[in-house]
């Protein structure tokens, strides 16, 4: 970490480390900045965004991809809602690109992909529901999420697969809220594919707002 980055961290008004398999629900006011730091590299931070005034106005991967003509997210990406409202903008990204089509793991999808023996394993969908409940976020409010730091290459004919990560220890992505938003994070416990390097690790959330 550079001296400039150390100085920035010291001024953060929000600072929380989220262990692998755990989650967080963060309210970010308009203009506030939330940084997600990949502490050990190769982690996947599954993230959903909601309009704090109405959680039914939620992040839309489909509208974000269509309106920007880009399947990956990086600096400058506008994160749009199902009503085409701008929820946040990615204003800093030291990784280069992030997935928003691979989805979050669930017990059901784990069984289909990896076998019945994985049914008991904790999954991101459970974390979303556990932490979202306090804000009235239930199964109907969940949609396609962002997978920060996750590498999901897409071939010219539309195939996609989970691949080894592009991130590294200390890499980060930063969002600036366009309105008051709720950021729901599930720090993915997935250990059945390379998205976490088969070794889920903590991420750090840093925020700057008054």
mmCIF file of N, CA, C and O in Angstrom, residues 8-70:
data_model
loop_
_atom_site.group_PDB
_atom_site.id
_atom_site.type_symbol
_atom_site.label_atom_id
_atom_site.label_comp_id
_atom_site.label_asym_id
_atom_site.label_seq_id
_atom_site.Cartn_x
_atom_site.Cartn_y
_atom_site.Cartn_z
ATOM 1 N N UNK A 8 -5.409 7.669 2.883
ATOM 2 C CA UNK A 8 -6.824 7.599 2.540
ATOM 3 C C UNK A 8 -7.563 6.658 3.473
ATOM 4 O O UNK A 8 -8.669 6.954 3.947
ATOM 5 N N UNK A 9 -6.958 5.501 3.764
ATOM 6 C CA UNK A 9 -7.595 4.521 4.654
ATOM 7 C C UNK A 9 -7.808 5.120 6.036
ATOM 8 O O UNK A 9 -8.842 4.896 6.677
ATOM 9 N N UNK A 10 -6.857 5.893 6.509
ATOM 10 C CA UNK A 10 -6.949 6.464 7.856
ATOM 11 C C UNK A 10 -8.100 7.452 7.986
ATOM 12 O O UNK A 10 -8.544 7.738 9.097
ATOM 13 N N UNK A 11 -8.579 7.998 6.875
ATOM 14 C CA UNK A 11 -9.686 8.960 6.933
ATOM 15 C C UNK A 11 -11.036 8.291 6.710
ATOM 16 O O UNK A 11 -12.065 8.969 6.717
ATOM 17 N N UNK A 12 -11.071 6.986 6.515
ATOM 18 C CA UNK A 12 -12.321 6.293 6.235
ATOM 19 C C UNK A 12 -13.285 6.424 7.411
ATOM 20 O O UNK A 12 -12.894 6.307 8.569
ATOM 21 N N UNK A 13 -14.555 6.649 7.102
ATOM 22 C CA UNK A 13 -15.581 6.752 8.139
ATOM 23 C C UNK A 13 -16.269 5.416 8.366
ATOM 24 O O UNK A 13 -17.059 5.272 9.300
ATOM 25 N N UNK A 14 -16.007 4.462 7.483
ATOM 26 C CA UNK A 14 -16.554 3.111 7.637
ATOM 27 C C UNK A 14 -15.428 2.139 7.345
ATOM 28 O O UNK A 14 -14.712 2.276 6.350
ATOM 29 N N UNK A 15 -15.260 1.161 8.207
ATOM 30 C CA UNK A 15 -14.154 0.204 8.049
ATOM 31 C C UNK A 15 -14.597 -1.123 8.638
ATOM 32 O O UNK A 15 -14.803 -1.224 9.853
ATOM 33 N N UNK A 16 -14.760 -2.115 7.799
ATOM 34 C CA UNK A 16 -15.205 -3.415 8.284
ATOM 35 C C UNK A 16 -14.560 -4.519 7.455
ATOM 36 O O UNK A 16 -14.502 -4.430 6.221
ATOM 37 N N UNK A 17 -14.072 -5.530 8.116
ATOM 38 C CA UNK A 17 -13.558 -6.713 7.432
ATOM 39 C C UNK A 17 -14.637 -7.784 7.442
ATOM 40 O O UNK A 17 -15.228 -8.075 8.491
ATOM 41 N N UNK A 18 -14.920 -8.353 6.270
ATOM 42 C CA UNK A 18 -15.950 -9.370 6.115
ATOM 43 C C UNK A 18 -15.259 -10.698 5.842
ATOM 44 O O UNK A 18 -14.564 -10.860 4.825
ATOM 45 N N UNK A 19 -15.447 -11.625 6.746
ATOM 46 C CA UNK A 19 -14.820 -12.927 6.584
ATOM 47 C C UNK A 19 -15.455 -13.711 5.432
ATOM 48 O O UNK A 19 -16.610 -13.471 5.059
ATOM 49 N N UNK A 20 -14.737 -14.670 4.889
ATOM 50 C CA UNK A 20 -15.288 -15.514 3.830
ATOM 51 C C UNK A 20 -16.526 -16.237 4.342
ATOM 52 O O UNK A 20 -16.520 -16.795 5.441
ATOM 53 N N UNK A 21 -17.602 -16.182 3.564
ATOM 54 C CA UNK A 21 -18.849 -16.810 3.961
ATOM 55 C C UNK A 21 -19.765 -15.895 4.742
ATOM 56 O O UNK A 21 -20.920 -16.241 4.980
ATOM 57 N N UNK A 22 -19.263 -14.723 5.130
ATOM 58 C CA UNK A 22 -20.080 -13.769 5.874
ATOM 59 C C UNK A 22 -20.546 -12.660 4.911
ATOM 60 O O UNK A 22 -20.215 -12.671 3.715
ATOM 61 N N UNK A 23 -21.299 -11.704 5.428
ATOM 62 C CA UNK A 23 -21.817 -10.648 4.567
ATOM 63 C C UNK A 23 -21.930 -9.332 5.292
ATOM 64 O O UNK A 23 -21.512 -9.193 6.450
ATOM 65 N N UNK A 24 -22.512 -8.350 4.597
ATOM 66 C CA UNK A 24 -22.697 -7.021 5.180
ATOM 67 C C UNK A 24 -23.778 -6.290 4.399
ATOM 68 O O UNK A 24 -23.973 -6.537 3.200
ATOM 69 N N UNK A 25 -24.479 -5.417 5.096
ATOM 70 C CA UNK A 25 -25.441 -4.511 4.464
ATOM 71 C C UNK A 25 -25.018 -3.096 4.833
ATOM 72 O O UNK A 25 -25.011 -2.744 6.018
ATOM 73 N N UNK A 26 -24.652 -2.292 3.837
ATOM 74 C CA UNK A 26 -24.085 -0.973 4.088
ATOM 75 C C UNK A 26 -24.970 0.089 3.427
ATOM 76 O O UNK A 26 -25.271 -0.009 2.233
ATOM 77 N N UNK A 27 -25.366 1.077 4.211
ATOM 78 C CA UNK A 27 -26.129 2.213 3.661
ATOM 79 C C UNK A 27 -25.132 3.299 3.277
ATOM 80 O O UNK A 27 -24.372 3.787 4.125
ATOM 81 N N UNK A 28 -25.132 3.678 2.015
ATOM 82 C CA UNK A 28 -24.194 4.688 1.517
ATOM 83 C C UNK A 28 -24.984 5.892 1.019
ATOM 84 O O UNK A 28 -25.817 5.761 0.119
ATOM 85 N N UNK A 29 -24.771 7.063 1.596
ATOM 86 C CA UNK A 29 -25.510 8.249 1.148
ATOM 87 C C UNK A 29 -25.056 8.712 -0.232
ATOM 88 O O UNK A 29 -23.961 8.341 -0.699
ATOM 89 N N UNK A 30 -25.865 9.516 -0.885
ATOM 90 C CA UNK A 30 -25.502 10.068 -2.197
ATOM 91 C C UNK A 30 -24.155 10.770 -2.110
ATOM 92 O O UNK A 30 -23.926 11.573 -1.202
ATOM 93 N N UNK A 31 -23.271 10.446 -3.025
ATOM 94 C CA UNK A 31 -21.937 11.043 -3.034
ATOM 95 C C UNK A 31 -20.925 10.279 -2.205
ATOM 96 O O UNK A 31 -19.720 10.526 -2.306
ATOM 97 N N UNK A 32 -21.392 9.356 -1.377
ATOM 98 C CA UNK A 32 -20.478 8.552 -0.561
ATOM 99 C C UNK A 32 -19.713 7.557 -1.412
ATOM 100 O O UNK A 32 -20.177 7.114 -2.461
ATOM 101 N N UNK A 33 -18.525 7.195 -0.957
ATOM 102 C CA UNK A 33 -17.684 6.234 -1.679
ATOM 103 C C UNK A 33 -17.470 4.985 -0.832
ATOM 104 O O UNK A 33 -17.138 5.083 0.342
ATOM 105 N N UNK A 34 -17.688 3.840 -1.444
ATOM 106 C CA UNK A 34 -17.462 2.561 -0.759
ATOM 107 C C UNK A 34 -16.430 1.764 -1.546
ATOM 108 O O UNK A 34 -16.612 1.511 -2.742
ATOM 109 N N UNK A 35 -15.361 1.397 -0.877
ATOM 110 C CA UNK A 35 -14.294 0.614 -1.507
ATOM 111 C C UNK A 35 -14.330 -0.825 -0.974
ATOM 112 O O UNK A 35 -14.478 -1.040 0.221
ATOM 113 N N UNK A 36 -14.210 -1.781 -1.876
ATOM 114 C CA UNK A 36 -14.099 -3.184 -1.504
ATOM 115 C C UNK A 36 -12.676 -3.624 -1.826
ATOM 116 O O UNK A 36 -12.236 -3.520 -2.981
ATOM 117 N N UNK A 37 -11.972 -4.088 -0.806
ATOM 118 C CA UNK A 37 -10.568 -4.457 -0.959
ATOM 119 C C UNK A 37 -10.433 -5.978 -0.920
ATOM 120 O O UNK A 37 -10.898 -6.631 0.026
ATOM 121 N N UNK A 38 -9.798 -6.530 -1.925
ATOM 122 C CA UNK A 38 -9.526 -7.971 -1.999
ATOM 123 C C UNK A 38 -8.239 -8.229 -1.210
ATOM 124 O O UNK A 38 -7.134 -8.160 -1.762
ATOM 125 N N UNK A 39 -8.373 -8.529 0.080
ATOM 126 C CA UNK A 39 -7.217 -8.539 0.972
ATOM 127 C C UNK A 39 -6.147 -9.547 0.573
ATOM 128 O O UNK A 39 -4.947 -9.272 0.669
ATOM 129 N N UNK A 40 -6.575 -10.741 0.142
ATOM 130 C CA UNK A 40 -5.598 -11.797 -0.159
ATOM 131 C C UNK A 40 -5.544 -12.163 -1.644
ATOM 132 O O UNK A 40 -4.726 -12.991 -2.036
ATOM 133 N N UNK A 41 -6.430 -11.574 -2.443
ATOM 134 C CA UNK A 41 -6.471 -11.878 -3.871
ATOM 135 C C UNK A 41 -7.327 -13.093 -4.170
ATOM 136 O O UNK A 41 -7.542 -13.961 -3.314
ATOM 137 N N UNK A 42 -7.850 -13.136 -5.425
ATOM 138 C CA UNK A 42 -8.630 -14.285 -5.896
ATOM 139 C C UNK A 42 -9.930 -14.512 -5.142
ATOM 140 O O UNK A 42 -10.471 -15.613 -5.179
ATOM 141 N N UNK A 43 -10.444 -13.478 -4.452
ATOM 142 C CA UNK A 43 -11.718 -13.636 -3.761
ATOM 143 C C UNK A 43 -12.845 -13.161 -4.686
ATOM 144 O O UNK A 43 -12.595 -12.473 -5.682
ATOM 145 N N UNK A 44 -14.075 -13.559 -4.396
ATOM 146 C CA UNK A 44 -15.246 -13.093 -5.144
ATOM 147 C C UNK A 44 -16.194 -12.426 -4.159
ATOM 148 O O UNK A 44 -16.674 -13.074 -3.228
ATOM 149 N N UNK A 45 -16.423 -11.131 -4.349
ATOM 150 C CA UNK A 45 -17.330 -10.376 -3.482
ATOM 151 C C UNK A 45 -18.649 -10.181 -4.229
ATOM 152 O O UNK A 45 -18.796 -9.271 -5.044
ATOM 153 N N UNK A 46 -19.625 -11.042 -3.951
ATOM 154 C CA UNK A 46 -20.933 -10.960 -4.593
ATOM 155 C C UNK A 46 -21.682 -9.765 -4.017
ATOM 156 O O UNK A 46 -21.809 -9.647 -2.791
ATOM 157 N N UNK A 47 -22.176 -8.896 -4.893
ATOM 158 C CA UNK A 47 -22.711 -7.620 -4.430
ATOM 159 C C UNK A 47 -24.019 -7.277 -5.138
ATOM 160 O O UNK A 47 -24.147 -7.443 -6.351
ATOM 161 N N UNK A 48 -24.984 -6.777 -4.358
ATOM 162 C CA UNK A 48 -26.248 -6.264 -4.894
ATOM 163 C C UNK A 48 -26.418 -4.832 -4.424
ATOM 164 O O UNK A 48 -26.006 -4.475 -3.317
ATOM 165 N N UNK A 49 -27.063 -4.000 -5.257
ATOM 166 C CA UNK A 49 -27.312 -2.611 -4.913
ATOM 167 C C UNK A 49 -28.817 -2.352 -4.953
ATOM 168 O O UNK A 49 -29.514 -2.862 -5.848
ATOM 169 N N UNK A 50 -29.278 -1.512 -4.028
ATOM 170 C CA UNK A 50 -30.695 -1.162 -3.963
ATOM 171 C C UNK A 50 -30.837 0.339 -3.716
ATOM 172 O O UNK A 50 -30.029 0.935 -2.992
ATOM 173 N N UNK A 51 -31.885 0.910 -4.281
ATOM 174 C CA UNK A 51 -32.279 2.269 -3.935
ATOM 175 C C UNK A 51 -32.760 2.235 -2.488
ATOM 176 O O UNK A 51 -33.701 1.495 -2.161
ATOM 177 N N UNK A 52 -32.138 3.008 -1.604
ATOM 178 C CA UNK A 52 -32.500 2.948 -0.184
ATOM 179 C C UNK A 52 -33.938 3.384 0.060
ATOM 180 O O UNK A 52 -34.547 2.994 1.059
ATOM 181 N N UNK A 53 -34.501 4.177 -0.861
ATOM 182 C CA UNK A 53 -35.880 4.645 -0.681
ATOM 183 C C UNK A 53 -36.900 3.606 -1.109
ATOM 184 O O UNK A 53 -38.076 3.699 -0.731
ATOM 185 N N UNK A 54 -36.474 2.624 -1.898
ATOM 186 C CA UNK A 54 -37.400 1.602 -2.395
ATOM 187 C C UNK A 54 -36.558 0.415 -2.882
ATOM 188 O O UNK A 54 -35.998 0.457 -3.977
ATOM 189 N N UNK A 55 -36.495 -0.630 -2.077
ATOM 190 C CA UNK A 55 -35.604 -1.748 -2.415
ATOM 191 C C UNK A 55 -36.078 -2.521 -3.652
ATOM 192 O O UNK A 55 -35.337 -3.361 -4.169
ATOM 193 N N UNK A 56 -37.296 -2.222 -4.125
ATOM 194 C CA UNK A 56 -37.730 -2.857 -5.381
ATOM 195 C C UNK A 56 -37.022 -2.229 -6.572
ATOM 196 O O UNK A 56 -37.020 -2.797 -7.670
ATOM 197 N N UNK A 57 -36.458 -1.040 -6.379
ATOM 198 C CA UNK A 57 -35.660 -0.385 -7.416
ATOM 199 C C UNK A 57 -34.217 -0.857 -7.239
ATOM 200 O O UNK A 57 -33.409 -0.216 -6.577
ATOM 201 N N UNK A 58 -33.905 -1.986 -7.826
ATOM 202 C CA UNK A 58 -32.663 -2.706 -7.522
ATOM 203 C C UNK A 58 -31.743 -2.782 -8.737
ATOM 204 O O UNK A 58 -32.165 -2.563 -9.883
ATOM 205 N N UNK A 59 -30.486 -3.125 -8.466
ATOM 206 C CA UNK A 59 -29.491 -3.246 -9.527
ATOM 207 C C UNK A 59 -29.961 -4.220 -10.609
ATOM 208 O O UNK A 59 -30.476 -5.304 -10.325
ATOM 209 N N UNK A 60 -29.761 -3.828 -11.848
ATOM 210 C CA UNK A 60 -30.134 -4.658 -12.992
ATOM 211 C C UNK A 60 -28.907 -4.911 -13.855
ATOM 212 O O UNK A 60 -28.405 -3.993 -14.524
ATOM 213 N N UNK A 61 -28.449 -6.145 -13.859
ATOM 214 C CA UNK A 61 -27.324 -6.497 -14.726
ATOM 215 C C UNK A 61 -27.710 -6.348 -16.193
ATOM 216 O O UNK A 61 -26.915 -5.871 -17.013
ATOM 217 N N UNK A 62 -28.929 -6.747 -16.528
ATOM 218 C CA UNK A 62 -29.369 -6.692 -17.926
ATOM 219 C C UNK A 62 -29.347 -5.256 -18.452
ATOM 220 O O UNK A 62 -28.824 -4.979 -19.540
ATOM 221 N N UNK A 63 -29.943 -4.325 -17.689
ATOM 222 C CA UNK A 63 -30.004 -2.935 -18.156
ATOM 223 C C UNK A 63 -28.622 -2.291 -18.156
ATOM 224 O O UNK A 63 -28.314 -1.488 -19.039
ATOM 225 N N UNK A 64 -27.807 -2.626 -17.166
ATOM 226 C CA UNK A 64 -26.451 -2.069 -17.114
ATOM 227 C C UNK A 64 -25.634 -2.511 -18.328
ATOM 228 O O UNK A 64 -24.956 -1.692 -18.979
ATOM 229 N N UNK A 65 -25.708 -3.780 -18.675
ATOM 230 C CA UNK A 65 -24.959 -4.295 -19.831
ATOM 231 C C UNK A 65 -25.488 -3.692 -21.129
ATOM 232 O O UNK A 65 -24.719 -3.230 -21.982
ATOM 233 N N UNK A 66 -26.805 -3.691 -21.271
ATOM 234 C CA UNK A 66 -27.398 -3.199 -22.529
ATOM 235 C C UNK A 66 -27.104 -1.712 -22.749
ATOM 236 O O UNK A 66 -26.691 -1.305 -23.850
ATOM 237 N N UNK A 67 -27.298 -0.893 -21.724
ATOM 238 C CA UNK A 67 -27.151 0.549 -21.886
ATOM 239 C C UNK A 67 -25.707 0.957 -22.148
ATOM 240 O O UNK A 67 -25.449 1.974 -22.771
ATOM 241 N N UNK A 68 -24.753 0.141 -21.648
ATOM 242 C CA UNK A 68 -23.341 0.502 -21.838
ATOM 243 C C UNK A 68 -22.667 -0.281 -22.950
ATOM 244 O O UNK A 68 -21.542 0.022 -23.324
ATOM 245 N N UNK A 69 -23.370 -1.292 -23.454
ATOM 246 C CA UNK A 69 -22.790 -2.094 -24.521
ATOM 247 C C UNK A 69 -21.521 -2.802 -24.102
ATOM 248 O O UNK A 69 -20.622 -3.028 -24.920
ATOM 249 N N UNK A 70 -21.435 -3.170 -22.834
ATOM 250 C CA UNK A 70 -20.236 -3.840 -22.323
ATOM 251 C C UNK A 70 -20.663 -4.894 -21.316
ATOM 252 O O UNK A 70 -21.506 -4.623 -20.460
#
